[in-house]
Coordinates of C-alpha atoms in Angstrom, one line a residue:
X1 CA -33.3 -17.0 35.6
X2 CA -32.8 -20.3 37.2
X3 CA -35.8 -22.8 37.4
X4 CA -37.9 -23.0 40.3
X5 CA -38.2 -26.7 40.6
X6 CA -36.8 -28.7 43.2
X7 CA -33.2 -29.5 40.8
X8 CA -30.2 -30.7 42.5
X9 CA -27.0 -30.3 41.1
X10 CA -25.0 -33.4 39.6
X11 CA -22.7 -33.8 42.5
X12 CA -25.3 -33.8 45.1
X13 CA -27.4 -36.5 42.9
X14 CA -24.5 -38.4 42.7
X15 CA -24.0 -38.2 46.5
X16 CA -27.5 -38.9 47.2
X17 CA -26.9 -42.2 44.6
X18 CA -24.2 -43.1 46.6
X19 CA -25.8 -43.1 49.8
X20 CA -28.6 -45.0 48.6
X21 CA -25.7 -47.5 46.6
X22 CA -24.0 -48.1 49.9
X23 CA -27.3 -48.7 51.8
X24 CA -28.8 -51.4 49.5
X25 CA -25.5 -53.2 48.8
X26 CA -22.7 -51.9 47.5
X27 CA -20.3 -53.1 50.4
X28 CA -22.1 -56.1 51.6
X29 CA -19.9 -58.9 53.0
X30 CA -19.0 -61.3 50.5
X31 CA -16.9 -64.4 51.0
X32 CA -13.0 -63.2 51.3
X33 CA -12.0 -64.5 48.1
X34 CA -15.5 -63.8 45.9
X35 CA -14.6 -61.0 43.4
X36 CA -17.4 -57.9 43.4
X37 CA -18.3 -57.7 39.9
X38 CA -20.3 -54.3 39.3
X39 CA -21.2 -53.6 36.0
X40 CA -20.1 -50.2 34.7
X41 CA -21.8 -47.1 34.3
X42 CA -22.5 -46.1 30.6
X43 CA -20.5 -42.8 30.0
X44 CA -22.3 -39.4 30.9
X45 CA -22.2 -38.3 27.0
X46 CA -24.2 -41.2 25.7
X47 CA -27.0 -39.9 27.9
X48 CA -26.7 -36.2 27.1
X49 CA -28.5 -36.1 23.8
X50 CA -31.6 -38.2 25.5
X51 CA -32.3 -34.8 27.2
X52 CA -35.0 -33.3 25.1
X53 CA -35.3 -29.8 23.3
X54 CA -37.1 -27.4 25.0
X55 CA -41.3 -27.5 24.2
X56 CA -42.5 -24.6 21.8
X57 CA -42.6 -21.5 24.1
X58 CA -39.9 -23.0 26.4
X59 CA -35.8 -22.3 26.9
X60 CA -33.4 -24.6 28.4
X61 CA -30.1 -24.5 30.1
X62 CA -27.2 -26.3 28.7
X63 CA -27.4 -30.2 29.5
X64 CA -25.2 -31.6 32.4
X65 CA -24.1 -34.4 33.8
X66 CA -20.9 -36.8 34.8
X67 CA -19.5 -39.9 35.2
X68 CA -17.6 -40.4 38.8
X69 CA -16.0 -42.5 40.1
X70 CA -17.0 -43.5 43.8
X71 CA -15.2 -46.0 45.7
X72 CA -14.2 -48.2 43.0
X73 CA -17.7 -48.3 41.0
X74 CA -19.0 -45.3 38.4
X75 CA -21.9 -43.1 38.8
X76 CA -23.6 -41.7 35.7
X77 CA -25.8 -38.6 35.9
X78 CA -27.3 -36.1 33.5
X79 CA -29.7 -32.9 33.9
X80 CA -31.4 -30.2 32.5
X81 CA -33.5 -27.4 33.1
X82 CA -36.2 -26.2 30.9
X83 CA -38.6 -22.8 31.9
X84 CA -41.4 -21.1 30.2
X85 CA -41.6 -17.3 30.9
X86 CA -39.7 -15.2 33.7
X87 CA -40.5 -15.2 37.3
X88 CA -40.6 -16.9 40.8
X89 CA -44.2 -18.5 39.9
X90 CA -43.2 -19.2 35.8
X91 CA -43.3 -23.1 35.2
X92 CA -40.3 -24.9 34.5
X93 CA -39.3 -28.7 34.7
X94 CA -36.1 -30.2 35.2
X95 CA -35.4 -33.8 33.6
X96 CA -32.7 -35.9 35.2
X97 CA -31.1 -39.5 34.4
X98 CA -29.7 -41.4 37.4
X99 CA -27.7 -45.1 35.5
X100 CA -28.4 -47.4 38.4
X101 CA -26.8 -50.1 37.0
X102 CA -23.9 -50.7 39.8
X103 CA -26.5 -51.6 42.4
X104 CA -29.7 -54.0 41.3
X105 CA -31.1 -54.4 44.6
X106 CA -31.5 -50.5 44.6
X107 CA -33.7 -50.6 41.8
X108 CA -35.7 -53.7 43.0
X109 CA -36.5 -51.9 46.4
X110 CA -37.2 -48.4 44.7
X111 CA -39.8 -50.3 42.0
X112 CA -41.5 -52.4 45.2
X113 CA -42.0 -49.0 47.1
X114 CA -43.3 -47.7 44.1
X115 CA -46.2 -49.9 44.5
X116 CA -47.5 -48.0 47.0
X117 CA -50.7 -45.5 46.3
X118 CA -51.9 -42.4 48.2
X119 CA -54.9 -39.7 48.1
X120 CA -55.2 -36.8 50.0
X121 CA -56.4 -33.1 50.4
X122 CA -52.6 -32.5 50.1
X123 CA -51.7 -34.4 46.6
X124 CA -51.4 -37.7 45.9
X125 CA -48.9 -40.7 45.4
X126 CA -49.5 -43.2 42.8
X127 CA -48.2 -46.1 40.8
X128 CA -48.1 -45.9 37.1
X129 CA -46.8 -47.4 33.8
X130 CA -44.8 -45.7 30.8
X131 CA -45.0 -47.7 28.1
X132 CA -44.6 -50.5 30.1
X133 CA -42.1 -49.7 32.3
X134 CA -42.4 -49.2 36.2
X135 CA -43.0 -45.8 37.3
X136 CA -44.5 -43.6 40.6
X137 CA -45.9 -40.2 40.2
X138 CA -46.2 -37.4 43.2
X139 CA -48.0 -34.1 43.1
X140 CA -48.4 -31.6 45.9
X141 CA -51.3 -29.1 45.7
X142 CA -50.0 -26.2 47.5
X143 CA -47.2 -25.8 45.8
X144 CA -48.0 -27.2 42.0
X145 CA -45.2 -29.5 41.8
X146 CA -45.2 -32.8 40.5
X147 CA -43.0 -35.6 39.9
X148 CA -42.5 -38.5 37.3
X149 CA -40.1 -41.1 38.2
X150 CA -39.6 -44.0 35.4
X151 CA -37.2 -47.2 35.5
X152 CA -36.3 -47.9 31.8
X153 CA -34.5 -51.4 31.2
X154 CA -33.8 -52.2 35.2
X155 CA -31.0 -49.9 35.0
X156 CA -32.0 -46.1 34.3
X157 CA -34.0 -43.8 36.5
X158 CA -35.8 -41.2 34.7
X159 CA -37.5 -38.4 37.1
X160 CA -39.1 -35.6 35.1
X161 CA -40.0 -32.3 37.6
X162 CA -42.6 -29.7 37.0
X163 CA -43.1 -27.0 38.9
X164 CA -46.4 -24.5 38.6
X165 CA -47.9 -26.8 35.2
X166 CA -50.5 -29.4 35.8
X167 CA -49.3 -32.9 36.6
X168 CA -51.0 -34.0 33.7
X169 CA -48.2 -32.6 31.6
X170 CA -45.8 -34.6 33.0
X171 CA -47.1 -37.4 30.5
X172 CA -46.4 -34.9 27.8
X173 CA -42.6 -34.3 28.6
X174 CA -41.8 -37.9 29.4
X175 CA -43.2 -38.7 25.6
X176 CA -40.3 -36.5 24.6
X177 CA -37.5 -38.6 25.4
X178 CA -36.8 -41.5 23.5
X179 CA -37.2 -43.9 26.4
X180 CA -36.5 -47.0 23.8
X181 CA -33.3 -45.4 22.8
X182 CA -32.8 -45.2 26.2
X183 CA -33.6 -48.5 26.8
X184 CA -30.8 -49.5 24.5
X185 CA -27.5 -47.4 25.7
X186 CA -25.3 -49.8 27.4

């Protein structure tokens, strides 16, 4: 049975990336002879074994993720799903790593906005810190799901997903993945 959290397949991730790429940057005019140095995207199977094992009591799908190639800079996602029990209101999480490294002012607008607190009835919005790193965390009451986004080293995007767990457990999976080894892939 498939996970009931919000999950996107790699390809529309790496659409989504590219949409947001584009918008902050990507193809901004430069002078006609200024070359347009992006950095490359670390291979998809150096992130892979960051994905943690499943938590006692847990299964997980098989890890996923790619490396593409869109419009003349890379792309670098990787995902897995992770349930605990069967049925529609079983928790489950999904873990997901976005390389951002082709587009800086991407990750400088996402961490600013990140800034940004709410409270309500509803669920809340909030700015945190990972062992020291910038994050933003989201939870919506009605339907018990909550979100963990993490920027590790300016360059990778780490968004952990629960859905039907307490958002207090998202502090528990993100301590599961070596964010410091992380840190260090280039």
């Amino acid at each position: 049975m498939k996970s009931t959290a919000r999950v996107y397949p790699p390809a529309r991730i790496a659409l989504f990336a590219l949409a947001l790429f584009t918008a902050f940057g990507i193809g901004e005019a430069r002078a006609q002879n200024e070359p347009i140095l992006v950095p490359e995207a670390v291979d998809y199977q150096k992130l892979l074994p960051i994905l943690p094992e499943p938590l006692p009591g847990w299964t997980a799908d098989k890890p996923e993720g790619s490396t593409e190639d869109v419009g003349g800079f890379k792309i670098t996602n990787v995902h897995r799903d992770y349930r605990k029990g069967e049925g529609e209101k079983a928790p489950s999480a999904a873990i997901s790593i976005l390389d951002s490294v082709a587009n800086p002012d991407y990750v400088s607008a996402t961490t600013e906005a990140w800034k940004s607190n709410s409270d309500s009835s509803e669920g809340y919005a909030k700015s945190v810190s990972i062992d020291g790193n910038p994050g933003f965390e989201t939870f919506e009451k009605d339907t018990r799901h909550a979100t963990l986004w993490v920027m590790i080293a300016n360059r990778y995007f780490v968004q952990v997903e629960l859905q039907n767990e307490d958002p207090g457990e998202l502090r528990e999976w993100i301590k599961r993945i070596d964010l410091k080894k992380l840190a260090a892939i280039k």
